[in-house]
Amino acid sequence: RCIYAGPWAFSTSVLGPMTKAPNTLWVAENPNADVYVTYEPQITSVGQVRISVFVPYWAKNQTSDIKYEVYHNGTMDEFHVNPASKTEAVWETLGTFEFTGNGDEYVKLVCSGVGEKIANTRASTVAFEVLNSATDGNSVWTTVYVTPSSDSESVLNSALASMAPLD
């Protein structure tokens, strides 16, 4: 499930990795608004989950700081991604995290480039790779992709991804 708040708009010119919901969200920085996107994979398995975010490429007016908060196992870890430093669209791995299996863990993208007068923030897909603890603990058991879609529904089906699997 994907929930977003603030003055987001869908972009048809900057696409994400999903075939069935290829549009990305974008917003001009607004210091007076609570602007965020939450990605809720609703994973009900206990174990390690590798989380990666898709960073779309846009050469103009891209913010230099997007904050991602990963809520897992009763804690929150914070990461910062600089989309302005990218020269192409990329998957960026935030790390591997312990999930409790309660289905309440999530990632929150927070617009953190406040003050950048003409900077835009773009939001796309987050991949949650559930690792297989029965083998080496590094192989992927299943991947859940969460992406914003124009009908406000989430796309949670790994078969919809058009890009190669994550490394």
PDB file of N, CA and C in Angstrom, residues 49-106:
ATOM      1  N   VAL A  49      14.930  -8.252   5.528  1.00  0.00           N
ATOM      2  CA  VAL A  49      14.362  -7.669   4.312  1.00  0.00           C
ATOM      3  C   VAL A  49      15.344  -6.614   3.804  1.00  0.00           C
ATOM      4  N   ARG A  50      15.792  -6.799   2.561  1.00  0.00           N
ATOM      5  CA  ARG A  50      16.662  -5.813   1.917  1.00  0.00           C
ATOM      6  C   ARG A  50      15.771  -4.790   1.214  1.00  0.00           C
ATOM      7  N   ILE A  51      16.018  -3.500   1.482  1.00  0.00           N
ATOM      8  CA  ILE A  51      15.178  -2.434   0.936  1.00  0.00           C
ATOM      9  C   ILE A  51      15.992  -1.581  -0.024  1.00  0.00           C
ATOM     10  N   SER A  52      15.429  -1.389  -1.227  1.00  0.00           N
ATOM     11  CA  SER A  52      16.045  -0.528  -2.238  1.00  0.00           C
ATOM     12  C   SER A  52      15.001   0.449  -2.743  1.00  0.00           C
ATOM     13  N   VAL A  53      15.443   1.664  -3.066  1.00  0.00           N
ATOM     14  CA  VAL A  53      14.560   2.688  -3.609  1.00  0.00           C
ATOM     15  C   VAL A  53      14.971   2.977  -5.041  1.00  0.00           C
ATOM     16  N   PHE A  54      13.976   3.187  -5.904  1.00  0.00           N
ATOM     17  CA  PHE A  54      14.260   3.566  -7.286  1.00  0.00           C
ATOM     18  C   PHE A  54      14.362   5.078  -7.331  1.00  0.00           C
ATOM     19  N   VAL A  55      15.506   5.570  -7.813  1.00  0.00           N
ATOM     20  CA  VAL A  55      15.750   7.007  -7.900  1.00  0.00           C
ATOM     21  C   VAL A  55      15.640   7.399  -9.370  1.00  0.00           C
ATOM     22  N   PRO A  56      14.539   8.049  -9.752  1.00  0.00           N
ATOM     23  CA  PRO A  56      14.379   8.445 -11.152  1.00  0.00           C
ATOM     24  C   PRO A  56      15.370   9.553 -11.512  1.00  0.00           C
ATOM     25  N   TYR A  57      15.733   9.596 -12.778  1.00  0.00           N
ATOM     26  CA  TYR A  57      16.649  10.636 -13.245  1.00  0.00           C
ATOM     27  C   TYR A  57      15.872  11.760 -13.916  1.00  0.00           C
ATOM     28  N   TRP A  58      16.215  12.958 -13.549  1.00  0.00           N
ATOM     29  CA  TRP A  58      15.673  14.160 -14.163  1.00  0.00           C
ATOM     30  C   TRP A  58      16.753  15.215 -14.064  1.00  0.00           C
ATOM     31  N   ALA A  59      17.173  15.742 -15.192  1.00  0.00           N
ATOM     32  CA  ALA A  59      18.330  16.642 -15.222  1.00  0.00           C
ATOM     33  C   ALA A  59      18.048  18.032 -14.671  1.00  0.00           C
ATOM     34  N   LYS A  60      16.802  18.409 -14.555  1.00  0.00           N
ATOM     35  CA  LYS A  60      16.475  19.784 -14.169  1.00  0.00           C
ATOM     36  C   LYS A  60      15.924  19.883 -12.743  1.00  0.00           C
ATOM     37  N   ASN A  61      16.416  20.817 -12.000  1.00  0.00           N
ATOM     38  CA  ASN A  61      15.830  21.236 -10.720  1.00  0.00           C
ATOM     39  C   ASN A  61      15.567  20.095  -9.742  1.00  0.00           C
ATOM     40  N   GLN A  62      16.435  19.110  -9.702  1.00  0.00           N
ATOM     41  CA  GLN A  62      16.265  17.983  -8.787  1.00  0.00           C
ATOM     42  C   GLN A  62      16.805  18.359  -7.410  1.00  0.00           C
ATOM     43  N   THR A  63      16.090  18.003  -6.362  1.00  0.00           N
ATOM     44  CA  THR A  63      16.550  18.274  -5.013  1.00  0.00           C
ATOM     45  C   THR A  63      17.870  17.535  -4.750  1.00  0.00           C
ATOM     46  N   SER A  64      18.636  18.048  -3.812  1.00  0.00           N
ATOM     47  CA  SER A  64      19.903  17.402  -3.455  1.00  0.00           C
ATOM     48  C   SER A  64      19.763  16.528  -2.216  1.00  0.00           C
ATOM     49  N   ASP A  65      18.540  16.423  -1.672  1.00  0.00           N
ATOM     50  CA  ASP A  65      18.384  15.631  -0.453  1.00  0.00           C
ATOM     51  C   ASP A  65      16.962  15.098  -0.330  1.00  0.00           C
ATOM     52  N   ILE A  66      16.849  13.764  -0.367  1.00  0.00           N
ATOM     53  CA  ILE A  66      15.578  13.106  -0.046  1.00  0.00           C
ATOM     54  C   ILE A  66      15.851  12.232   1.172  1.00  0.00           C
ATOM     55  N   LYS A  67      15.017  12.400   2.175  1.00  0.00           N
ATOM     56  CA  LYS A  67      15.170  11.601   3.391  1.00  0.00           C
ATOM     57  C   LYS A  67      14.241  10.392   3.320  1.00  0.00           C
ATOM     58  N   TYR A  68      14.796   9.220   3.620  1.00  0.00           N
ATOM     59  CA  TYR A  68      14.012   7.992   3.737  1.00  0.00           C
ATOM     60  C   TYR A  68      14.111   7.517   5.176  1.00  0.00           C
ATOM     61  N   GLU A  69      12.961   7.237   5.778  1.00  0.00           N
ATOM     62  CA  GLU A  69      12.904   6.672   7.117  1.00  0.00           C
ATOM     63  C   GLU A  69      12.405   5.236   6.987  1.00  0.00           C
ATOM     64  N   VAL A  70      13.173   4.297   7.543  1.00  0.00           N
ATOM     65  CA  VAL A  70      12.801   2.886   7.509  1.00  0.00           C
ATOM     66  C   VAL A  70      12.331   2.499   8.911  1.00  0.00           C
ATOM     67  N   TYR A  71      11.045   2.139   9.015  1.00  0.00           N
ATOM     68  CA  TYR A  71      10.453   1.736  10.288  1.00  0.00           C
ATOM     69  C   TYR A  71      10.384   0.209  10.309  1.00  0.00           C
ATOM     70  N   HIS A  72      11.104  -0.387  11.261  1.00  0.00           N
ATOM     71  CA  HIS A  72      11.194  -1.850  11.327  1.00  0.00           C
ATOM     72  C   HIS A  72      11.525  -2.280  12.743  1.00  0.00           C
ATOM     73  N   ASN A  73      10.960  -3.382  13.159  1.00  0.00           N
ATOM     74  CA  ASN A  73      11.302  -4.015  14.433  1.00  0.00           C
ATOM     75  C   ASN A  73      11.305  -3.015  15.592  1.00  0.00           C
ATOM     76  N   GLY A  74      10.347  -2.072  15.590  1.00  0.00           N
ATOM     77  CA  GLY A  74      10.228  -1.110  16.676  1.00  0.00           C
ATOM     78  C   GLY A  74      11.216   0.045  16.629  1.00  0.00           C
ATOM     79  N   THR A  75      11.988   0.164  15.561  1.00  0.00           N
ATOM     80  CA  THR A  75      12.967   1.246  15.454  1.00  0.00           C
ATOM     81  C   THR A  75      12.802   1.988  14.126  1.00  0.00           C
ATOM     82  N   MET A  76      13.512   3.114  14.015  1.00  0.00           N
ATOM     83  CA  MET A  76      13.528   3.874  12.773  1.00  0.00           C
ATOM     84  C   MET A  76      14.969   4.193  12.422  1.00  0.00           C
ATOM     85  N   ASP A  77      15.336   3.889  11.177  1.00  0.00           N
ATOM     86  CA  ASP A  77      16.654   4.248  10.649  1.00  0.00           C
ATOM     87  C   ASP A  77      16.445   5.274   9.549  1.00  0.00           C
ATOM     88  N   GLU A  78      17.311   6.291   9.519  1.00  0.00           N
ATOM     89  CA  GLU A  78      17.183   7.390   8.562  1.00  0.00           C
ATOM     90  C   GLU A  78      18.323   7.345   7.545  1.00  0.00           C
ATOM     91  N   PHE A  79      17.959   7.591   6.283  1.00  0.00           N
ATOM     92  CA  PHE A  79      18.922   7.609   5.181  1.00  0.00           C
ATOM     93  C   PHE A  79      18.659   8.833   4.314  1.00  0.00           C
ATOM     94  N   HIS A  80      19.707   9.334   3.694  1.00  0.00           N
ATOM     95  CA  HIS A  80      19.571  10.469   2.783  1.00  0.00           C
ATOM     96  C   HIS A  80      20.118  10.078   1.419  1.00  0.00           C
ATOM     97  N   VAL A  81      19.370  10.413   0.379  1.00  0.00           N
ATOM     98  CA  VAL A  81      19.759  10.131  -0.997  1.00  0.00           C
ATOM     99  C   VAL A  81      19.829  11.466  -1.730  1.00  0.00           C
ATOM    100  N   ASN A  82      20.871  11.630  -2.534  1.00  0.00           N
ATOM    101  CA  ASN A  82      21.050  12.854  -3.321  1.00  0.00           C
ATOM    102  C   ASN A  82      20.761  12.557  -4.785  1.00  0.00           C
ATOM    103  N   PRO A  83      19.519  12.748  -5.236  1.00  0.00           N
ATOM    104  CA  PRO A  83      19.183  12.470  -6.634  1.00  0.00           C
ATOM    105  C   PRO A  83      19.922  13.384  -7.609  1.00  0.00           C
ATOM    106  N   ALA A  84      20.275  14.584  -7.175  1.00  0.00           N
ATOM    107  CA  ALA A  84      20.964  15.525  -8.059  1.00  0.00           C
ATOM    108  C   ALA A  84      22.351  15.032  -8.452  1.00  0.00           C
ATOM    109  N   SER A  85      22.897  14.092  -7.700  1.00  0.00           N
ATOM    110  CA  SER A  85      24.231  13.559  -8.013  1.00  0.00           C
ATOM    111  C   SER A  85      24.185  12.405  -9.014  1.00  0.00           C
ATOM    112  N   LYS A  86      22.995  11.952  -9.374  1.00  0.00           N
ATOM    113  CA  LYS A  86      22.850  10.805 -10.282  1.00  0.00           C
ATOM    114  C   LYS A  86      22.878  11.267 -11.739  1.00  0.00           C
ATOM    115  N   THR A  87      23.424  10.416 -12.603  1.00  0.00           N
ATOM    116  CA  THR A  87      23.447  10.718 -14.041  1.00  0.00           C
ATOM    117  C   THR A  87      22.505   9.819 -14.823  1.00  0.00           C
ATOM    118  N   GLU A  88      21.803   8.927 -14.114  1.00  0.00           N
ATOM    119  CA  GLU A  88      20.802   8.052 -14.714  1.00  0.00           C
ATOM    120  C   GLU A  88      19.915   7.516 -13.601  1.00  0.00           C
ATOM    121  N   ALA A  89      18.790   6.936 -13.977  1.00  0.00           N
ATOM    122  CA  ALA A  89      17.903   6.317 -12.996  1.00  0.00           C
ATOM    123  C   ALA A  89      18.600   5.095 -12.410  1.00  0.00           C
ATOM    124  N   VAL A  90      18.519   4.925 -11.088  1.00  0.00           N
ATOM    125  CA  VAL A  90      19.218   3.828 -10.420  1.00  0.00           C
ATOM    126  C   VAL A  90      18.377   3.276  -9.272  1.00  0.00           C
ATOM    127  N   TRP A  91      18.654   2.017  -8.933  1.00  0.00           N
ATOM    128  CA  TRP A  91      18.168   1.437  -7.690  1.00  0.00           C
ATOM    129  C   TRP A  91      19.244   1.717  -6.650  1.00  0.00           C
ATOM    130  N   GLU A  92      18.855   2.242  -5.507  1.00  0.00           N
ATOM    131  CA  GLU A  92      19.801   2.494  -4.421  1.00  0.00           C
ATOM    132  C   GLU A  92      19.366   1.686  -3.210  1.00  0.00           C
ATOM    133  N   THR A  93      20.261   0.826  -2.742  1.00  0.00           N
ATOM    134  CA  THR A  93      19.957  -0.033  -1.600  1.00  0.00           C
ATOM    135  C   THR A  93      20.163   0.737  -0.303  1.00  0.00           C
ATOM    136  N   LEU A  94      19.130   0.749   0.536  1.00  0.00           N
ATOM    137  CA  LEU A  94      19.236   1.399   1.836  1.00  0.00           C
ATOM    138  C   LEU A  94      19.861   0.483   2.868  1.00  0.00           C
ATOM    139  N   GLY A  95      19.658  -0.834   2.708  1.00  0.00           N
ATOM    140  CA  GLY A  95      20.232  -1.790   3.649  1.00  0.00           C
ATOM    141  C   GLY A  95      19.329  -2.985   3.846  1.00  0.00           C
ATOM    142  N   THR A  96      19.735  -3.838   4.789  1.00  0.00           N
ATOM    143  CA  THR A  96      18.971  -5.027   5.158  1.00  0.00           C
ATOM    144  C   THR A  96      18.510  -4.844   6.592  1.00  0.00           C
ATOM    145  N   PHE A  97      17.225  -5.135   6.833  1.00  0.00           N
ATOM    146  CA  PHE A  97      16.601  -4.814   8.111  1.00  0.00           C
ATOM    147  C   PHE A  97      15.819  -6.013   8.640  1.00  0.00           C
ATOM    148  N   GLU A  98      15.760  -6.128   9.964  1.00  0.00           N
ATOM    149  CA  GLU A  98      14.985  -7.180  10.619  1.00  0.00           C
ATOM    150  C   GLU A  98      13.517  -6.755  10.658  1.00  0.00           C
ATOM    151  N   PHE A  99      12.638  -7.606  10.113  1.00  0.00           N
ATOM    152  CA  PHE A  99      11.192  -7.361  10.147  1.00  0.00           C
ATOM    153  C   PHE A  99      10.561  -8.327  11.137  1.00  0.00           C
ATOM    154  N   THR A 100       9.545  -7.854  11.847  1.00  0.00           N
ATOM    155  CA  THR A 100       8.886  -8.662  12.877  1.00  0.00           C
ATOM    156  C   THR A 100       7.813  -9.585  12.319  1.00  0.00           C
ATOM    157  N   GLY A 101       7.336  -9.306  11.105  1.00  0.00           N
ATOM    158  CA  GLY A 101       6.262 -10.101  10.526  1.00  0.00           C
ATOM    159  C   GLY A 101       4.878  -9.634  10.933  1.00  0.00           C
ATOM    160  N   ASN A 102       4.787  -8.500  11.610  1.00  0.00           N
ATOM    161  CA  ASN A 102       3.486  -7.961  12.023  1.00  0.00           C
ATOM    162  C   ASN A 102       2.758  -7.253  10.885  1.00  0.00           C
ATOM    163  N   GLY A 103       3.466  -6.989   9.774  1.00  0.00           N
ATOM    164  CA  GLY A 103       2.858  -6.310   8.644  1.00  0.00           C
ATOM    165  C   GLY A 103       2.802  -4.802   8.792  1.00  0.00           C
ATOM    166  N   ASP A 104       3.452  -4.271   9.846  1.00  0.00           N
ATOM    167  CA  ASP A 104       3.367  -2.830  10.092  1.00  0.00           C
ATOM    168  C   ASP A 104       4.666  -2.078   9.803  1.00  0.00           C
ATOM    169  N   GLU A 105       5.656  -2.729   9.240  1.00  0.00           N
ATOM    170  CA  GLU A 105       6.892  -2.041   8.877  1.00  0.00           C
ATOM    171  C   GLU A 105       6.705  -1.293   7.568  1.00  0.00           C
ATOM    172  N   TYR A 106       7.433  -0.183   7.403  1.00  0.00           N
ATOM    173  CA  TYR A 106       7.261   0.611   6.186  1.00  0.00           C
ATOM    174  C   TYR A 106       8.445   1.542   5.970  1.00  0.00           C
TER     175      TYR A 106
END
